[in-house]
Amino acid sequence: MRKPLMAGNWKMNKTVPEAINVVKSLKSAVASVSGVEILICPAFTALYAVSNEIKGSNINLGAQNLFWEAKGAFTGEISLEMLKDAGCSYVIIGHSERRQHFGETDETVNKKTKAALAAGITPVVCVGETLKEREGNVTFKVIEKQVRVGLSGISPQQASLAVIAYEPVWAIGTGKTATPDQAQEVHSFVRKIYEQMYKESAEKVRILYGGSVNPNNVSDLMKKTDIDGGLVGGASLEAESFAKLVEYSK
């Protein structure tokens, strides 16, 4: 019922020419894929060029952040209209690196999520606990607050369209990965919380796993009932490794 989604978060990597080179290779590598939705999220500077390159392909384009106001004196920010103009249909919101380095909060995540949905762009809303929080046995408390606050105040239809990404902060870029059972436990919990918030949407919402996903562990992760795809960092930067993730079921 839920179409898997493999999303590549390129973070602060790739110049425009580098991005185009990766996309050209990726296009041909995944051209025959139909059962998995494919998403790449380059840096802002490469969005427009990548959008032109993927026209007519099965690859979707997303941004890594946004600001919730339509326009104005917000130096350094980018609006949803600008993202749509650049060809984006998705946007990542509340990534742990945004929370850690740039002051993102559950409240600003909620503002951005509501703004994205109102503009017709699908938000990929990130939640996840730090190593200290996991070791302190407060994982579920932390994630429940992130989900309840970050995704509050939207319509049932919007709740079905949103995407949630569980990314244990201790597994991002560290080479450590939550075991499939650990990931499934949290994904199932997120879906139960979402069911309490938006009953009709819980079985429709896609929940991605993010945290050192790679071609060696993706199949085991994707076998789990509540894992609907991946939010992939390092392994999405090269066409060959990301194509292997997209084709995980082969």
PDB file of C-alpha atoms in Angstrom:
ATOM      1  CA  MET A   1       0.000   0.000   0.000  1.00  0.00           C
ATOM      2  CA  ARG A   2       2.871   2.381   0.825  1.00  0.00           C
ATOM      3  CA  LYS A   3       5.279   2.897  -2.076  1.00  0.00           C
ATOM      4  CA  PRO A   4       8.872   2.776  -0.802  1.00  0.00           C
ATOM      5  CA  LEU A   5      10.834   6.026  -0.998  1.00  0.00           C
ATOM      6  CA  MET A   6      14.614   6.216  -1.275  1.00  0.00           C
ATOM      7  CA  ALA A   7      15.778   9.772  -0.585  1.00  0.00           C
ATOM      8  CA  GLY A   8      19.335  11.017  -1.025  1.00  0.00           C
ATOM      9  CA  ASN A   9      20.372  13.911   1.196  1.00  0.00           C
ATOM     10  CA  TRP A  10      23.526  15.335  -0.372  1.00  0.00           C
ATOM     11  CA  LYS A  11      24.077  17.794   2.491  1.00  0.00           C
ATOM     12  CA  MET A  12      26.803  20.405   1.770  1.00  0.00           C
ATOM     13  CA  ASN A  13      28.392  18.492  -1.088  1.00  0.00           C
ATOM     14  CA  LYS A  14      28.666  18.784  -4.884  1.00  0.00           C
ATOM     15  CA  THR A  15      29.222  21.821  -7.091  1.00  0.00           C
ATOM     16  CA  VAL A  16      26.778  22.211  -9.981  1.00  0.00           C
ATOM     17  CA  PRO A  17      28.984  20.319 -12.495  1.00  0.00           C
ATOM     18  CA  GLU A  18      29.588  17.544  -9.944  1.00  0.00           C
ATOM     19  CA  ALA A  19      25.869  17.268  -9.240  1.00  0.00           C
ATOM     20  CA  ILE A  20      25.045  17.040 -12.940  1.00  0.00           C
ATOM     21  CA  ASN A  21      27.610  14.271 -13.433  1.00  0.00           C
ATOM     22  CA  VAL A  22      26.095  12.189 -10.635  1.00  0.00           C
ATOM     23  CA  VAL A  23      22.560  12.725 -11.903  1.00  0.00           C
ATOM     24  CA  LYS A  24      23.452  11.729 -15.465  1.00  0.00           C
ATOM     25  CA  SER A  25      24.847   8.425 -14.232  1.00  0.00           C
ATOM     26  CA  LEU A  26      21.976   7.877 -11.799  1.00  0.00           C
ATOM     27  CA  LYS A  27      19.332   8.476 -14.470  1.00  0.00           C
ATOM     28  CA  SER A  28      20.545   5.640 -16.626  1.00  0.00           C
ATOM     29  CA  ALA A  29      21.215   3.338 -13.659  1.00  0.00           C
ATOM     30  CA  VAL A  30      17.648   3.564 -12.289  1.00  0.00           C
ATOM     31  CA  ALA A  31      15.721   4.171 -15.518  1.00  0.00           C
ATOM     32  CA  SER A  32      13.872   0.844 -15.283  1.00  0.00           C
ATOM     33  CA  VAL A  33      12.873   1.201 -11.608  1.00  0.00           C
ATOM     34  CA  SER A  34       9.134   1.641 -11.042  1.00  0.00           C
ATOM     35  CA  GLY A  35       8.342   0.100  -7.655  1.00  0.00           C
ATOM     36  CA  VAL A  36      10.397   2.579  -5.629  1.00  0.00           C
ATOM     37  CA  GLU A  37      10.075   6.361  -5.552  1.00  0.00           C
ATOM     38  CA  ILE A  38      13.449   8.071  -5.997  1.00  0.00           C
ATOM     39  CA  LEU A  39      14.341  11.443  -4.464  1.00  0.00           C
ATOM     40  CA  ILE A  40      17.547  13.463  -4.435  1.00  0.00           C
ATOM     41  CA  CYS A  41      18.136  16.594  -2.368  1.00  0.00           C
ATOM     42  CA  PRO A  42      21.161  18.579  -3.614  1.00  0.00           C
ATOM     43  CA  ALA A  43      22.456  21.881  -2.255  1.00  0.00           C
ATOM     44  CA  PHE A  44      20.375  24.967  -3.094  1.00  0.00           C
ATOM     45  CA  THR A  45      22.871  26.123  -5.726  1.00  0.00           C
ATOM     46  CA  ALA A  46      22.410  22.939  -7.773  1.00  0.00           C
ATOM     47  CA  LEU A  47      18.617  22.614  -7.576  1.00  0.00           C
ATOM     48  CA  TYR A  48      17.691  24.362 -10.817  1.00  0.00           C
ATOM     49  CA  ALA A  49      20.381  22.679 -12.905  1.00  0.00           C
ATOM     50  CA  VAL A  50      19.539  19.245 -11.499  1.00  0.00           C
ATOM     51  CA  SER A  51      15.834  19.885 -12.080  1.00  0.00           C
ATOM     52  CA  ASN A  52      16.501  20.466 -15.771  1.00  0.00           C
ATOM     53  CA  GLU A  53      18.655  17.350 -15.960  1.00  0.00           C
ATOM     54  CA  ILE A  54      16.042  15.007 -14.440  1.00  0.00           C
ATOM     55  CA  LYS A  55      13.061  16.266 -16.461  1.00  0.00           C
ATOM     56  CA  GLY A  56      11.151  13.310 -17.873  1.00  0.00           C
ATOM     57  CA  SER A  57      12.955  10.816 -15.624  1.00  0.00           C
ATOM     58  CA  ASN A  58      11.725   8.853 -12.600  1.00  0.00           C
ATOM     59  CA  ILE A  59      13.801  10.964 -10.181  1.00  0.00           C
ATOM     60  CA  ASN A  60      12.180  13.569  -7.923  1.00  0.00           C
ATOM     61  CA  LEU A  61      13.853  16.694  -6.574  1.00  0.00           C
ATOM     62  CA  GLY A  62      13.870  17.977  -3.021  1.00  0.00           C
ATOM     63  CA  ALA A  63      15.541  20.713  -0.979  1.00  0.00           C
ATOM     64  CA  GLN A  64      17.290  20.381   2.366  1.00  0.00           C
ATOM     65  CA  ASN A  65      15.552  23.232   4.179  1.00  0.00           C
ATOM     66  CA  LEU A  66      13.106  26.144   3.765  1.00  0.00           C
ATOM     67  CA  PHE A  67      11.748  29.193   5.551  1.00  0.00           C
ATOM     68  CA  TRP A  68       8.045  29.407   6.340  1.00  0.00           C
ATOM     69  CA  GLU A  69       7.428  33.024   5.285  1.00  0.00           C
ATOM     70  CA  ALA A  70       6.500  33.710   1.647  1.00  0.00           C
ATOM     71  CA  LYS A  71       8.905  36.630   1.193  1.00  0.00           C
ATOM     72  CA  GLY A  72      10.549  39.485   3.054  1.00  0.00           C
ATOM     73  CA  ALA A  73      13.628  40.639   4.916  1.00  0.00           C
ATOM     74  CA  PHE A  74      14.998  37.215   5.849  1.00  0.00           C
ATOM     75  CA  THR A  75      18.579  37.322   4.638  1.00  0.00           C
ATOM     76  CA  GLY A  76      19.997  33.928   3.725  1.00  0.00           C
ATOM     77  CA  GLU A  77      16.657  32.106   3.736  1.00  0.00           C
ATOM     78  CA  ILE A  78      14.713  30.500   0.904  1.00  0.00           C
ATOM     79  CA  SER A  79      10.963  30.389   0.351  1.00  0.00           C
ATOM     80  CA  LEU A  80       8.656  27.648  -0.842  1.00  0.00           C
ATOM     81  CA  GLU A  81       7.833  29.599  -3.989  1.00  0.00           C
ATOM     82  CA  MET A  82      11.553  29.691  -4.787  1.00  0.00           C
ATOM     83  CA  LEU A  83      11.831  25.939  -4.207  1.00  0.00           C
ATOM     84  CA  LYS A  84       8.852  25.229  -6.450  1.00  0.00           C
ATOM     85  CA  ASP A  85      10.309  27.515  -9.090  1.00  0.00           C
ATOM     86  CA  ALA A  86      13.537  25.501  -8.941  1.00  0.00           C
ATOM     87  CA  GLY A  87      11.575  22.280  -9.522  1.00  0.00           C
ATOM     88  CA  CYS A  88      11.282  20.864  -6.003  1.00  0.00           C
ATOM     89  CA  SER A  89       8.398  18.635  -4.952  1.00  0.00           C
ATOM     90  CA  TYR A  90       9.913  17.594  -1.595  1.00  0.00           C
ATOM     91  CA  VAL A  91      11.774  19.316   1.241  1.00  0.00           C
ATOM     92  CA  ILE A  92      13.663  17.913   4.242  1.00  0.00           C
ATOM     93  CA  ILE A  93      12.635  19.527   7.529  1.00  0.00           C
ATOM     94  CA  GLY A  94      14.216  19.268  10.981  1.00  0.00           C
ATOM     95  CA  HIS A  95      17.260  17.194  10.111  1.00  0.00           C
ATOM     96  CA  SER A  96      19.356  16.543  13.218  1.00  0.00           C
ATOM     97  CA  GLU A  97      22.178  18.648  11.794  1.00  0.00           C
ATOM     98  CA  ARG A  98      19.776  21.588  11.476  1.00  0.00           C
ATOM     99  CA  ARG A  99      18.694  21.009  15.077  1.00  0.00           C
ATOM    100  CA  GLN A 100      22.259  20.630  16.336  1.00  0.00           C
ATOM    101  CA  HIS A 101      24.036  23.422  14.456  1.00  0.00           C
ATOM    102  CA  PHE A 102      21.346  25.911  13.442  1.00  0.00           C
ATOM    103  CA  GLY A 103      18.856  26.110  16.286  1.00  0.00           C
ATOM    104  CA  GLU A 104      15.986  24.169  14.700  1.00  0.00           C
ATOM    105  CA  THR A 105      13.278  23.330  17.247  1.00  0.00           C
ATOM    106  CA  ASP A 106      10.117  21.228  17.205  1.00  0.00           C
ATOM    107  CA  GLU A 107       8.176  24.484  16.942  1.00  0.00           C
ATOM    108  CA  THR A 108      10.056  25.751  13.879  1.00  0.00           C
ATOM    109  CA  VAL A 109       9.766  22.270  12.350  1.00  0.00           C
ATOM    110  CA  ASN A 110       5.999  22.580  12.751  1.00  0.00           C
ATOM    111  CA  LYS A 111       5.897  26.008  11.076  1.00  0.00           C
ATOM    112  CA  LYS A 112       7.933  24.703   8.157  1.00  0.00           C
ATOM    113  CA  THR A 113       5.870  21.517   7.860  1.00  0.00           C
ATOM    114  CA  LYS A 114       2.584  23.406   7.727  1.00  0.00           C
ATOM    115  CA  ALA A 115       3.977  25.897   5.213  1.00  0.00           C
ATOM    116  CA  ALA A 116       5.319  23.132   2.951  1.00  0.00           C
ATOM    117  CA  LEU A 117       2.033  21.214   2.945  1.00  0.00           C
ATOM    118  CA  ALA A 118       0.050  24.387   2.258  1.00  0.00           C
ATOM    119  CA  ALA A 119       2.313  25.068  -0.733  1.00  0.00           C
ATOM    120  CA  GLY A 120       1.929  21.551  -2.132  1.00  0.00           C
ATOM    121  CA  ILE A 121       5.462  20.418  -1.333  1.00  0.00           C
ATOM    122  CA  THR A 122       5.889  17.130   0.540  1.00  0.00           C
ATOM    123  CA  PRO A 123       7.808  17.528   3.813  1.00  0.00           C
ATOM    124  CA  VAL A 124      10.228  14.845   4.978  1.00  0.00           C
ATOM    125  CA  VAL A 125      10.079  15.536   8.706  1.00  0.00           C
ATOM    126  CA  CYS A 126      13.061  14.194  10.648  1.00  0.00           C
ATOM    127  CA  VAL A 127      12.931  12.852  14.200  1.00  0.00           C
ATOM    128  CA  GLY A 128      15.522  11.022  16.260  1.00  0.00           C
ATOM    129  CA  GLU A 129      17.369  10.726  19.525  1.00  0.00           C
ATOM    130  CA  THR A 130      21.001  11.406  20.445  1.00  0.00           C
ATOM    131  CA  LEU A 131      23.301   8.758  21.935  1.00  0.00           C
ATOM    132  CA  LYS A 132      22.932  10.373  25.358  1.00  0.00           C
ATOM    133  CA  GLU A 133      19.139  10.206  25.073  1.00  0.00           C
ATOM    134  CA  ARG A 134      19.201   6.553  23.971  1.00  0.00           C
ATOM    135  CA  GLU A 135      21.553   5.607  26.794  1.00  0.00           C
ATOM    136  CA  GLY A 136      19.312   7.553  29.186  1.00  0.00           C
ATOM    137  CA  ASN A 137      16.307   5.462  28.087  1.00  0.00           C
ATOM    138  CA  VAL A 138      14.329   8.492  26.915  1.00  0.00           C
ATOM    139  CA  THR A 139      14.261   7.628  23.191  1.00  0.00           C
ATOM    140  CA  PHE A 140      10.490   7.229  23.029  1.00  0.00           C
ATOM    141  CA  LYS A 141       9.798  10.326  25.106  1.00  0.00           C
ATOM    142  CA  VAL A 142      12.022  12.438  22.824  1.00  0.00           C
ATOM    143  CA  ILE A 143      10.552  11.063  19.617  1.00  0.00           C
ATOM    144  CA  GLU A 144       6.955  11.333  20.798  1.00  0.00           C
ATOM    145  CA  LYS A 145       7.438  15.063  21.467  1.00  0.00           C
ATOM    146  CA  GLN A 146       9.136  15.584  18.098  1.00  0.00           C
ATOM    147  CA  VAL A 147       6.258  13.890  16.279  1.00  0.00           C
ATOM    148  CA  ARG A 148       3.421  15.431  18.283  1.00  0.00           C
ATOM    149  CA  VAL A 149       4.786  18.991  18.081  1.00  0.00           C
ATOM    150  CA  GLY A 150       6.466  18.889  14.694  1.00  0.00           C
ATOM    151  CA  LEU A 151       3.455  17.412  12.886  1.00  0.00           C
ATOM    152  CA  SER A 152       0.609  19.016  14.815  1.00  0.00           C
ATOM    153  CA  GLY A 153      -2.215  21.095  13.351  1.00  0.00           C
ATOM    154  CA  ILE A 154      -2.410  19.626   9.858  1.00  0.00           C
ATOM    155  CA  SER A 155      -5.441  18.144   8.089  1.00  0.00           C
ATOM    156  CA  PRO A 156      -5.973  14.361   7.814  1.00  0.00           C
ATOM    157  CA  GLN A 157      -5.272  14.560   4.085  1.00  0.00           C
ATOM    158  CA  GLN A 158      -2.031  16.448   4.690  1.00  0.00           C
ATOM    159  CA  ALA A 159      -1.119  13.941   7.404  1.00  0.00           C
ATOM    160  CA  SER A 160      -1.305  11.144   4.827  1.00  0.00           C
ATOM    161  CA  LEU A 161       0.956  13.010   2.404  1.00  0.00           C
ATOM    162  CA  ALA A 162       3.708  13.896   4.874  1.00  0.00           C
ATOM    163  CA  VAL A 163       6.798  11.697   5.179  1.00  0.00           C
ATOM    164  CA  ILE A 164       8.536  11.036   8.510  1.00  0.00           C
ATOM    165  CA  ALA A 165      12.202  10.057   8.723  1.00  0.00           C
ATOM    166  CA  TYR A 166      13.549   8.372  11.847  1.00  0.00           C
ATOM    167  CA  GLU A 167      17.237   9.118  12.092  1.00  0.00           C
ATOM    168  CA  PRO A 168      18.982   8.050  15.296  1.00  0.00           C
ATOM    169  CA  VAL A 169      21.510  10.858  15.669  1.00  0.00           C
ATOM    170  CA  TRP A 170      24.110   8.432  17.014  1.00  0.00           C
ATOM    171  CA  ALA A 171      24.035   6.540  13.693  1.00  0.00           C
ATOM    172  CA  ILE A 172      24.395   9.457  11.271  1.00  0.00           C
ATOM    173  CA  GLY A 173      27.756   9.503   9.533  1.00  0.00           C
ATOM    174  CA  THR A 174      29.271   7.321  12.252  1.00  0.00           C
ATOM    175  CA  GLY A 175      29.128   4.010  10.440  1.00  0.00           C
ATOM    176  CA  LYS A 176      26.920   2.731  13.266  1.00  0.00           C
ATOM    177  CA  THR A 177      23.471   1.617  12.230  1.00  0.00           C
ATOM    178  CA  ALA A 178      20.467   0.768  14.323  1.00  0.00           C
ATOM    179  CA  THR A 179      19.776  -2.929  13.939  1.00  0.00           C
ATOM    180  CA  PRO A 180      16.701  -3.707  11.837  1.00  0.00           C
ATOM    181  CA  ASP A 181      14.886  -4.667  15.051  1.00  0.00           C
ATOM    182  CA  GLN A 182      15.886  -1.413  16.798  1.00  0.00           C
ATOM    183  CA  ALA A 183      14.734   0.609  13.795  1.00  0.00           C
ATOM    184  CA  GLN A 184      11.460  -1.305  13.488  1.00  0.00           C
ATOM    185  CA  GLU A 185      10.734  -0.786  17.190  1.00  0.00           C
ATOM    186  CA  VAL A 186      10.934   3.004  16.786  1.00  0.00           C
ATOM    187  CA  HIS A 187       9.129   3.049  13.426  1.00  0.00           C
ATOM    188  CA  SER A 188       6.251   1.075  14.935  1.00  0.00           C
ATOM    189  CA  PHE A 189       6.149   3.498  17.871  1.00  0.00           C
ATOM    190  CA  VAL A 190       6.067   6.509  15.525  1.00  0.00           C
ATOM    191  CA  ARG A 191       3.172   4.979  13.589  1.00  0.00           C
ATOM    192  CA  LYS A 192       1.235   4.367  16.831  1.00  0.00           C
ATOM    193  CA  ILE A 193       1.724   7.979  17.945  1.00  0.00           C
ATOM    194  CA  TYR A 194       0.637   9.164  14.500  1.00  0.00           C
ATOM    195  CA  GLU A 195      -2.453   6.962  14.740  1.00  0.00           C
ATOM    196  CA  GLN A 196      -3.412   8.753  17.949  1.00  0.00           C
ATOM    197  CA  MET A 197      -3.008  12.088  16.155  1.00  0.00           C
ATOM    198  CA  TYR A 198      -4.433  11.244  12.717  1.00  0.00           C
ATOM    199  CA  LYS A 199      -6.193   7.893  12.867  1.00  0.00           C
ATOM    200  CA  GLU A 200      -6.971   7.528   9.164  1.00  0.00           C
ATOM    201  CA  SER A 201      -3.468   8.522   8.078  1.00  0.00           C
ATOM    202  CA  ALA A 202      -1.286   6.200  10.156  1.00  0.00           C
ATOM    203  CA  GLU A 203      -1.273   3.333   7.664  1.00  0.00           C
ATOM    204  CA  LYS A 204      -0.665   5.694   4.743  1.00  0.00           C
ATOM    205  CA  VAL A 205       2.215   7.795   6.068  1.00  0.00           C
ATOM    206  CA  ARG A 206       5.659   6.652   4.950  1.00  0.00           C
ATOM    207  CA  ILE A 207       8.328   6.383   7.636  1.00  0.00           C
ATOM    208  CA  LEU A 208      11.925   6.300   6.390  1.00  0.00           C
ATOM    209  CA  TYR A 209      15.008   5.133   8.238  1.00  0.00           C
ATOM    210  CA  GLY A 210      18.093   7.354   8.154  1.00  0.00           C
ATOM    211  CA  GLY A 211      21.408   6.541   9.760  1.00  0.00           C
ATOM    212  CA  SER A 212      24.319   5.066   7.806  1.00  0.00           C
ATOM    213  CA  VAL A 213      22.068   3.236   5.342  1.00  0.00           C
ATOM    214  CA  ASN A 214      24.190   1.451   2.747  1.00  0.00           C
ATOM    215  CA  PRO A 215      23.884  -1.293   0.117  1.00  0.00           C
ATOM    216  CA  ASN A 216      24.928  -3.934   2.674  1.00  0.00           C
ATOM    217  CA  ASN A 217      22.197  -3.274   5.245  1.00  0.00           C
ATOM    218  CA  VAL A 218      19.321  -1.850   3.198  1.00  0.00           C
ATOM    219  CA  SER A 219      17.626  -5.160   2.361  1.00  0.00           C
ATOM    220  CA  ASP A 220      17.386  -6.257   6.005  1.00  0.00           C
ATOM    221  CA  LEU A 221      16.031  -2.856   7.019  1.00  0.00           C
ATOM    222  CA  MET A 222      13.442  -2.819   4.237  1.00  0.00           C
ATOM    223  CA  LYS A 223      12.072  -6.226   5.270  1.00  0.00           C
ATOM    224  CA  LYS A 224      10.627  -4.655   8.409  1.00  0.00           C
ATOM    225  CA  THR A 225       6.897  -3.911   8.411  1.00  0.00           C
ATOM    226  CA  ASP A 226       7.041  -0.210   9.269  1.00  0.00           C
ATOM    227  CA  ILE A 227      10.198   0.816   7.370  1.00  0.00           C
ATOM    228  CA  ASP A 228       9.108   2.390   4.094  1.00  0.00           C
ATOM    229  CA  GLY A 229      12.420   3.571   2.693  1.00  0.00           C
ATOM    230  CA  GLY A 230      15.614   5.380   3.537  1.00  0.00           C
ATOM    231  CA  LEU A 231      16.901   8.908   4.050  1.00  0.00           C
ATOM    232  CA  VAL A 232      20.441   8.328   2.851  1.00  0.00           C
ATOM    233  CA  GLY A 233      23.482  10.532   3.326  1.00  0.00           C
ATOM    234  CA  GLY A 234      26.944   9.391   2.237  1.00  0.00           C
ATOM    235  CA  ALA A 235      25.764   6.441   0.151  1.00  0.00           C
ATOM    236  CA  SER A 236      23.650   8.777  -2.010  1.00  0.00           C
ATOM    237  CA  LEU A 237      26.606  10.898  -3.167  1.00  0.00           C
ATOM    238  CA  GLU A 238      27.672   8.460  -5.873  1.00  0.00           C
ATOM    239  CA  ALA A 239      25.328   7.123  -8.527  1.00  0.00           C
ATOM    240  CA  GLU A 240      26.494   3.509  -8.226  1.00  0.00           C
ATOM    241  CA  SER A 241      25.915   3.134  -4.475  1.00  0.00           C
ATOM    242  CA  PHE A 242      22.616   5.025  -4.494  1.00  0.00           C
ATOM    243  CA  ALA A 243      21.336   2.961  -7.431  1.00  0.00           C
ATOM    244  CA  LYS A 244      22.055  -0.189  -5.393  1.00  0.00           C
ATOM    245  CA  LEU A 245      19.918   1.205  -2.575  1.00  0.00           C
ATOM    246  CA  VAL A 246      17.093   2.057  -4.962  1.00  0.00           C
ATOM    247  CA  GLU A 247      17.244  -1.475  -6.364  1.00  0.00           C
ATOM    248  CA  TYR A 248      17.468  -3.104  -2.926  1.00  0.00           C
ATOM    249  CA  SER A 249      14.813  -5.722  -3.712  1.00  0.00           C
ATOM    250  CA  LYS A 250      16.682  -7.264  -6.632  1.00  0.00           C
TER     251      LYS A 250
END
